[in-house]
Amino acid sequence: MHVLIAGGGVGGLTLALSLQERGIGCTVFEAAARVAPLGVGINTLPHAIRELAALGLLPALDAVAVRTRDLRYLNRFGQEIWSEPRGTWAGHEVPQFSIHRGRLHQVLWQAVRERLPRGSLVTGARLAGFRQDRSGVTARFADGSTARGAVLVGADGIHSVLRARLYPKDGGIRWNGIQMWRGAVEWPEFEGGDTMIVAGDMAEKLVLYPIAQGSRPGTRLTNWVVCARIGDAAKPPPRRQDWSRPGRLEEVLPHVARFRIPFLDVAALVRATPEFWEYPMCDRDPLPTWTRGRVTLLGDAAHPMYPVGSNGASQAVLDARCLAGMLAARPPAEALAAYEAERLPKTAEIVRSNRLGGPERVVDVVSERAPEGFARLEDVITREELAAIAGGYAAMAGFAVAR
């Protein structure tokens, strides 16, 4: 069996490593002509890190990431609403990592280069279409070249070409009206240097977490995200060429001004960032199926979700590990069907939960009830209600600690 993987991102590369581990050949076709460490920070949760550790990647990740110790939810005045330990501090056998997406990608890319045969990574190969028959799949690329395999997997992101070919009447990308500005800059460490902060309310949110050691003692490469509702969710998302464009201080600073975080000057952090980017917060409606015969979808191509609850990259890793296991145990079409049956319902539930705020709904609820802050949190919301929101999401998404 040989598997064709369209897309050399986190999901596609994890699939390649997982297939190699099981003795299954594959080729990864990446649309970009050159692979560069793009993006900013992400979090990878313990259920995904456990799978990457099984691939022998834990030391390499530890070298470039921060082990997240705590997650704290605050209102815009910096008053604590909820906090919880994360990763090994919460009882998991492996950590939660806060990491630069580009460095995670580099770890995976380098592992594929080292472990798979020469020629297994093809760059500048943008999928254009496919044709399948009883014995396999032929993928066609934009430059006119073709490749033949037993299975074709679309791991080509939220703008997936393969998804569009499989489901031409798909409802398209959905924007919730929220714009995100994201950047990373070396900054003095706060709250121990390993804490993730989510602060704000229904109108504007701030997310902060360190993603790497700084070049000087007492500093961290610190990721920040500012989210603000600037548009109507009933309208189409910004044009694709308007995604990932350089952000402008005059647009983001008015939103930052509402925050009063005692241990951090957020405006100074944003001003000190040499360059940052803006993105619309988008997802897609869950599909009824991902698979047609020998062709299936994985990661953001299958289930793009709002960046809430730190689940995007983690779910792509889980997809990849599940699919590789199914392909090792069953004939191709049967394996793809079993993979879809296992993963589609779980990820669809996360997509729907993230639309409602996921675990970050704790700040929305408190903001709605106490928009100007509170004297006593227990007068606003019970600890049981907070635990139900945060703990319920962890259980649903599959990273609750097994007791």
Coordinates of C-alpha atoms in Angstrom, one line a residue:
M1 CA 0.0 0.0 0.0
H2 CA 1.1 3.5 -0.8
V3 CA -0.7 6.6 0.6
L4 CA -0.8 10.0 -1.1
I5 CA -1.0 12.9 1.3
A6 CA -2.0 16.3 -0.1
G7 CA -0.6 18.8 2.5
G8 CA 2.6 19.0 4.5
G9 CA 1.2 20.7 7.6
V10 CA 0.9 19.3 11.1
G11 CA -1.7 16.7 10.2
G12 CA -0.1 15.5 7.0
L13 CA 3.4 15.2 8.5
T14 CA 2.1 13.3 11.5
L15 CA 0.2 10.9 9.2
A16 CA 3.4 10.3 7.2
L17 CA 5.4 9.5 10.4
S18 CA 2.6 7.3 11.7
L19 CA 2.4 5.4 8.4
Q20 CA 6.2 4.9 8.3
E21 CA 6.1 3.6 11.9
R22 CA 3.7 0.9 10.6
G23 CA 5.6 0.0 7.5
I24 CA 3.2 1.8 5.1
G25 CA 4.8 3.8 2.3
C26 CA 3.6 7.4 1.6
T27 CA 4.4 10.6 -0.3
V28 CA 3.6 14.0 1.1
F29 CA 2.8 16.7 -1.6
E30 CA 3.1 20.2 -0.2
A31 CA 1.8 23.1 -2.3
A32 CA 4.4 25.6 -1.0
A33 CA 7.5 25.8 -3.0
R34 CA 9.6 26.4 0.1
V35 CA 8.8 25.4 3.7
A36 CA 9.4 28.2 6.2
P37 CA 8.7 28.5 9.9
L38 CA 5.4 30.5 9.5
G39 CA 2.7 31.4 12.0
V40 CA 2.7 32.3 15.6
G41 CA 1.9 30.4 18.8
I42 CA -0.4 27.4 19.3
N43 CA -1.1 25.0 22.2
T44 CA -0.9 21.3 21.8
L45 CA -2.8 19.3 24.4
P46 CA -1.7 16.2 26.3
H47 CA -3.8 13.7 24.3
A48 CA -2.0 14.9 21.1
I49 CA 1.4 15.1 22.8
R50 CA 1.0 11.5 23.9
E51 CA 0.7 10.5 20.3
L52 CA 3.7 12.6 19.2
A53 CA 5.7 11.1 22.2
A54 CA 4.9 7.7 20.8
L55 CA 6.6 8.8 17.6
G56 CA 9.8 9.7 19.7
L57 CA 9.3 13.4 19.3
L58 CA 9.1 14.5 22.9
P59 CA 12.7 15.5 23.3
A60 CA 12.7 17.6 20.1
L61 CA 9.5 19.3 21.2
D62 CA 10.8 20.0 24.7
A63 CA 13.8 21.7 23.2
V64 CA 11.7 24.4 21.4
A65 CA 8.5 24.7 23.5
V66 CA 7.3 25.7 26.9
R67 CA 5.6 23.2 29.2
T68 CA 2.3 24.9 30.1
R69 CA 1.8 24.8 33.9
D70 CA -1.4 26.8 34.4
L71 CA -4.4 28.2 32.5
R72 CA -6.0 31.2 34.0
Y73 CA -9.3 32.9 32.9
L74 CA -9.6 36.6 33.9
N75 CA -12.1 39.4 33.2
R76 CA -10.8 42.5 31.4
F77 CA -9.9 44.0 34.8
G78 CA -7.5 41.1 35.5
Q79 CA -9.8 39.6 38.2
E80 CA -9.5 35.8 38.2
I81 CA -12.5 33.8 37.2
W82 CA -11.1 30.3 36.9
S83 CA -7.7 28.6 37.0
E84 CA -6.5 25.1 36.5
P85 CA -3.2 23.2 36.2
R86 CA -2.3 21.8 32.8
G87 CA -0.3 19.0 31.4
T88 CA 1.8 17.0 33.9
W89 CA 0.8 19.4 36.7
A90 CA -2.8 18.3 36.1
G91 CA -1.8 14.6 36.3
H92 CA -1.2 13.8 32.6
E93 CA 1.8 11.6 31.8
V94 CA 2.9 14.1 29.2
P95 CA 2.9 17.9 29.0
Q96 CA 0.8 20.5 27.3
F97 CA 3.1 22.5 25.1
S98 CA 2.9 26.1 24.1
I99 CA 4.9 26.4 21.0
H100 CA 5.5 28.4 17.9
R101 CA 3.6 26.7 15.0
G102 CA 6.6 27.1 12.8
R103 CA 8.9 25.3 15.2
L104 CA 6.4 22.4 15.7
H105 CA 6.2 22.2 11.9
Q106 CA 10.0 22.1 11.7
V107 CA 10.2 19.3 14.2
L108 CA 7.8 17.2 12.2
W109 CA 9.3 18.1 8.8
Q110 CA 12.8 17.2 10.0
A111 CA 11.6 13.9 11.4
V112 CA 9.9 13.0 8.0
R113 CA 13.1 13.9 6.1
E114 CA 15.2 11.7 8.4
R115 CA 12.9 8.7 8.6
L116 CA 11.2 8.4 5.2
P117 CA 12.9 7.5 1.9
R118 CA 14.3 10.2 -0.3
G119 CA 11.6 11.7 -2.4
S120 CA 8.8 11.2 0.1
L121 CA 8.5 15.0 0.5
V122 CA 7.5 16.9 -2.7
T123 CA 7.2 20.7 -2.5
G124 CA 5.6 23.0 -5.1
A125 CA 2.9 20.3 -5.7
R126 CA -0.6 21.8 -5.5
L127 CA -3.4 19.3 -5.8
A128 CA -5.8 20.0 -8.7
G129 CA -7.9 16.9 -8.8
F130 CA -8.1 13.1 -8.6
R131 CA -9.5 10.1 -10.3
Q132 CA -10.1 6.8 -8.5
D133 CA -10.9 3.2 -9.6
R134 CA -11.1 -0.2 -7.9
S135 CA -7.4 -0.5 -7.6
G136 CA -6.3 2.9 -6.5
V137 CA -6.3 6.7 -6.9
T138 CA -4.5 9.0 -9.3
A139 CA -3.9 12.5 -8.0
R140 CA -3.4 15.3 -10.5
F141 CA -1.4 18.4 -9.6
A142 CA -1.4 22.0 -10.9
D143 CA 1.8 21.6 -12.9
G144 CA 0.3 18.7 -14.8
S145 CA 2.1 15.9 -13.0
T146 CA 0.3 12.9 -11.5
A147 CA 0.9 10.3 -8.7
R148 CA -0.7 7.0 -8.1
G149 CA -1.5 5.4 -4.7
A150 CA -3.9 3.1 -2.9
V151 CA -5.3 6.1 -0.9
L152 CA -5.5 9.9 -1.2
V153 CA -5.7 12.0 2.0
G154 CA -6.5 15.7 1.9
A155 CA -4.6 17.4 4.7
D156 CA -4.6 20.7 2.8
G157 CA -6.1 23.0 5.3
I158 CA -9.2 25.2 5.6
H159 CA -9.0 26.2 1.9
S160 CA -8.7 22.5 1.0
V161 CA -8.8 21.7 -2.8
L162 CA -9.8 18.1 -2.1
R163 CA -12.7 19.1 0.1
A164 CA -13.9 21.4 -2.7
R165 CA -13.7 18.5 -5.2
L166 CA -15.5 16.1 -2.9
Y167 CA -18.2 18.6 -1.8
P168 CA -18.6 21.3 -4.4
K169 CA -21.9 22.4 -2.7
D170 CA -20.3 22.8 0.7
G171 CA -21.5 25.9 2.4
G172 CA -18.0 27.5 2.5
I173 CA -16.0 29.3 5.1
R174 CA -18.1 30.8 7.9
W175 CA -16.9 34.0 9.7
N176 CA -18.3 34.8 13.1
G177 CA -17.5 38.6 12.7
I178 CA -14.4 38.4 15.0
Q179 CA -11.0 39.6 13.8
M180 CA -7.9 38.4 15.4
W181 CA -4.5 40.1 15.7
R182 CA -1.7 37.7 16.5
G183 CA 2.0 38.3 17.2
A184 CA 5.0 37.1 19.3
V185 CA 7.8 39.1 20.9
E186 CA 10.5 38.5 23.4
W187 CA 9.2 39.9 26.7
P188 CA 10.0 39.6 30.5
E189 CA 8.3 36.5 31.8
F190 CA 5.1 36.8 33.8
E191 CA 3.3 34.5 36.2
G192 CA 6.2 32.0 36.4
G193 CA 7.0 32.0 32.7
D194 CA 4.7 29.0 32.0
T195 CA 1.2 30.3 32.4
M196 CA -1.5 30.8 29.7
I197 CA -3.9 33.7 30.2
V198 CA -7.4 34.2 28.6
A199 CA -9.0 37.5 29.5
G200 CA -11.8 39.6 28.4
D201 CA -15.5 39.5 27.6
M202 CA -18.0 38.9 24.8
A203 CA -16.8 41.9 22.8
E204 CA -13.0 41.6 23.1
K205 CA -10.6 38.9 24.3
L206 CA -6.9 38.7 25.0
V207 CA -4.9 35.5 25.0
L208 CA -1.3 35.4 26.2
Y209 CA 1.2 32.6 26.7
P210 CA 5.0 32.1 26.4
I211 CA 6.1 29.8 23.5
A212 CA 9.9 29.5 23.9
Q213 CA 12.8 30.6 26.1
G214 CA 14.0 34.1 25.4
S215 CA 17.5 35.0 24.4
R216 CA 18.1 36.7 27.8
P217 CA 17.5 35.3 31.3
G218 CA 14.1 36.0 32.6
T219 CA 12.5 36.5 29.2
R220 CA 10.2 34.4 27.0
L221 CA 9.1 34.6 23.4
T222 CA 5.5 35.6 24.3
N223 CA 2.6 35.0 22.0
W224 CA -0.4 37.3 22.1
V225 CA -3.8 37.3 20.5
V226 CA -6.4 40.1 20.5
C227 CA -9.9 39.2 19.3
A228 CA -12.6 41.8 18.7
R229 CA -16.0 41.6 17.1
I230 CA -15.8 44.0 14.2
G231 CA -18.3 42.6 11.6
D232 CA -21.6 40.9 11.0
A233 CA -21.5 37.1 11.2
A234 CA -24.2 37.0 8.5
K235 CA -21.8 38.5 6.0
P236 CA -19.1 36.6 4.0
P237 CA -15.6 36.4 5.5
P238 CA -12.9 38.8 4.3
R239 CA -11.4 37.9 1.0
R240 CA -8.7 35.2 1.1
Q241 CA -6.0 37.7 0.1
D242 CA -7.0 39.6 3.3
W243 CA -6.1 36.7 5.5
S244 CA -2.7 36.7 7.3
R245 CA -1.9 40.3 6.3
P246 CA 0.3 42.6 8.4
G247 CA -1.7 44.1 11.3
R248 CA -1.8 47.8 12.1
L249 CA -1.3 49.4 15.5
E250 CA -4.0 52.0 15.0
E251 CA -6.5 49.2 14.5
V252 CA -5.6 46.9 17.4
L253 CA -4.6 49.4 20.2
P254 CA -8.2 50.7 20.8
H255 CA -9.2 47.1 21.6
V256 CA -6.2 46.6 23.8
A257 CA -7.0 49.8 25.8
R258 CA -9.9 48.1 27.5
F259 CA -7.7 45.6 29.4
R260 CA -6.3 46.2 32.8
I261 CA -4.0 43.2 33.5
P262 CA -2.0 44.0 36.8
F263 CA 1.1 42.0 35.9
L264 CA 1.4 43.1 32.2
D265 CA 1.3 46.3 30.2
V266 CA -0.5 44.8 27.2
A267 CA -0.3 47.9 25.1
A268 CA 3.5 48.0 25.6
L269 CA 3.7 44.3 24.6
V270 CA 1.8 44.9 21.4
R271 CA 3.8 48.1 20.5
A272 CA 7.1 46.2 21.0
T273 CA 6.1 43.5 18.5
P274 CA 8.0 44.2 15.2
E275 CA 5.4 42.7 13.1
F276 CA 2.0 41.0 13.7
W277 CA -0.8 39.6 11.6
E278 CA -4.5 39.7 11.4
Y279 CA -6.9 36.9 10.6
P280 CA -10.7 36.5 10.5
M281 CA -11.9 33.8 13.0
C282 CA -13.4 31.3 10.7
D283 CA -14.6 27.7 10.5
R284 CA -16.8 25.5 8.3
D285 CA -20.0 23.6 9.0
P286 CA -19.3 19.9 9.9
L287 CA -19.6 17.6 6.8
P288 CA -21.9 14.6 6.8
T289 CA -19.1 12.5 5.5
W290 CA -15.3 13.0 4.8
T291 CA -14.8 9.9 2.6
R292 CA -15.5 8.8 -0.9
G293 CA -14.0 5.3 -1.6
R294 CA -10.3 5.6 -1.3
V295 CA -10.2 9.4 -0.7
T296 CA -10.7 11.1 2.6
L297 CA -10.0 14.4 4.5
L298 CA -7.9 15.1 7.7
G299 CA -7.3 18.0 10.0
D300 CA -8.5 21.5 9.0
A301 CA -9.5 20.1 5.6
A302 CA -12.1 17.9 7.4
H303 CA -13.1 20.0 10.4
P304 CA -11.7 23.6 10.6
M305 CA -12.7 25.0 14.0
Y306 CA -12.5 28.3 15.8
P307 CA -9.2 28.7 17.8
V308 CA -10.9 28.1 21.1
G309 CA -9.8 25.5 23.6
S310 CA -6.4 24.8 21.9
N311 CA -7.8 22.0 19.8
G312 CA -7.0 22.7 16.1
A313 CA -3.6 21.1 15.8
S314 CA -4.3 18.6 18.5
Q315 CA -7.3 17.1 16.6
A316 CA -5.2 16.9 13.4
V317 CA -2.7 14.8 15.3
L318 CA -5.4 12.5 16.6
D319 CA -6.9 12.2 13.1
A320 CA -3.5 11.2 11.7
R321 CA -2.8 8.5 14.4
C322 CA -6.3 7.0 14.0
L323 CA -6.1 6.9 10.3
A324 CA -2.7 5.3 10.2
G325 CA -3.9 2.6 12.7
M326 CA -6.9 1.9 10.6
L327 CA -4.9 1.6 7.4
A328 CA -2.5 -0.8 9.1
A329 CA -5.3 -3.1 10.0
R330 CA -7.9 -3.1 7.2
P331 CA -8.2 -2.8 3.4
P332 CA -8.1 0.8 2.2
A333 CA -11.8 1.7 1.6
E334 CA -12.8 -0.2 4.8
A335 CA -10.0 1.6 6.8
L336 CA -11.1 5.0 5.6
A337 CA -14.7 4.3 6.5
A338 CA -13.7 3.2 10.0
Y339 CA -11.5 6.2 10.5
E340 CA -14.4 8.5 9.5
A341 CA -16.8 6.7 11.8
E342 CA -14.4 7.2 14.7
R343 CA -13.3 10.7 14.2
L344 CA -16.0 12.7 12.4
P345 CA -18.6 12.7 15.2
K346 CA -16.0 13.7 17.8
T347 CA -14.6 16.6 15.8
A348 CA -18.0 17.8 14.7
E349 CA -19.0 18.1 18.4
I350 CA -15.9 20.2 19.1
V351 CA -16.6 22.5 16.1
R352 CA -20.1 23.1 17.5
S353 CA -18.9 23.6 21.0
N354 CA -16.2 26.1 19.9
R355 CA -18.9 28.2 18.2
L356 CA -20.5 28.7 21.6
G357 CA -17.1 29.7 23.2
G358 CA -15.8 26.3 24.4
P359 CA -14.1 26.5 27.7
E360 CA -13.6 30.3 27.2
R361 CA -17.3 30.7 27.8
V362 CA -16.5 31.1 31.5
V363 CA -15.3 34.7 30.7
D364 CA -18.3 35.4 28.6
V365 CA -20.8 34.3 31.3
V366 CA -19.1 36.3 34.0
S367 CA -18.8 39.4 31.7
E368 CA -22.5 39.2 30.9
R369 CA -23.5 39.0 34.6
A370 CA -20.8 41.5 35.9
P371 CA -19.6 43.7 33.0
E372 CA -17.9 46.1 35.4
G373 CA -16.2 43.5 37.5
F374 CA -17.1 41.9 40.8
A375 CA -16.4 42.2 44.5
R376 CA -17.0 38.4 45.1
L377 CA -16.9 36.0 42.3
E378 CA -19.3 33.6 44.1
D379 CA -22.0 36.3 43.9
V380 CA -21.8 36.1 40.1
I381 CA -21.3 32.4 39.4
T382 CA -20.8 29.2 41.4
R383 CA -17.6 27.2 41.2
E384 CA -19.7 24.2 40.1
E385 CA -21.0 26.1 37.1
L386 CA -17.5 27.1 36.2
A387 CA -16.2 23.6 36.6
A388 CA -19.0 22.3 34.4
I389 CA -18.1 24.6 31.5
A390 CA -14.3 24.1 31.7
G391 CA -14.3 20.4 32.8
G392 CA -17.1 19.5 30.4
Y393 CA -15.2 20.8 27.5
A394 CA -12.1 18.8 28.4
A395 CA -14.1 15.6 28.7
M396 CA -15.8 16.2 25.4
A397 CA -12.6 17.1 23.5
G398 CA -10.8 14.0 25.0
F399 CA -8.1 15.6 27.2
A400 CA -9.6 15.2 30.6
V401 CA -7.3 13.5 33.1
A402 CA -8.1 9.9 33.5
R403 CA -8.8 9.2 37.2

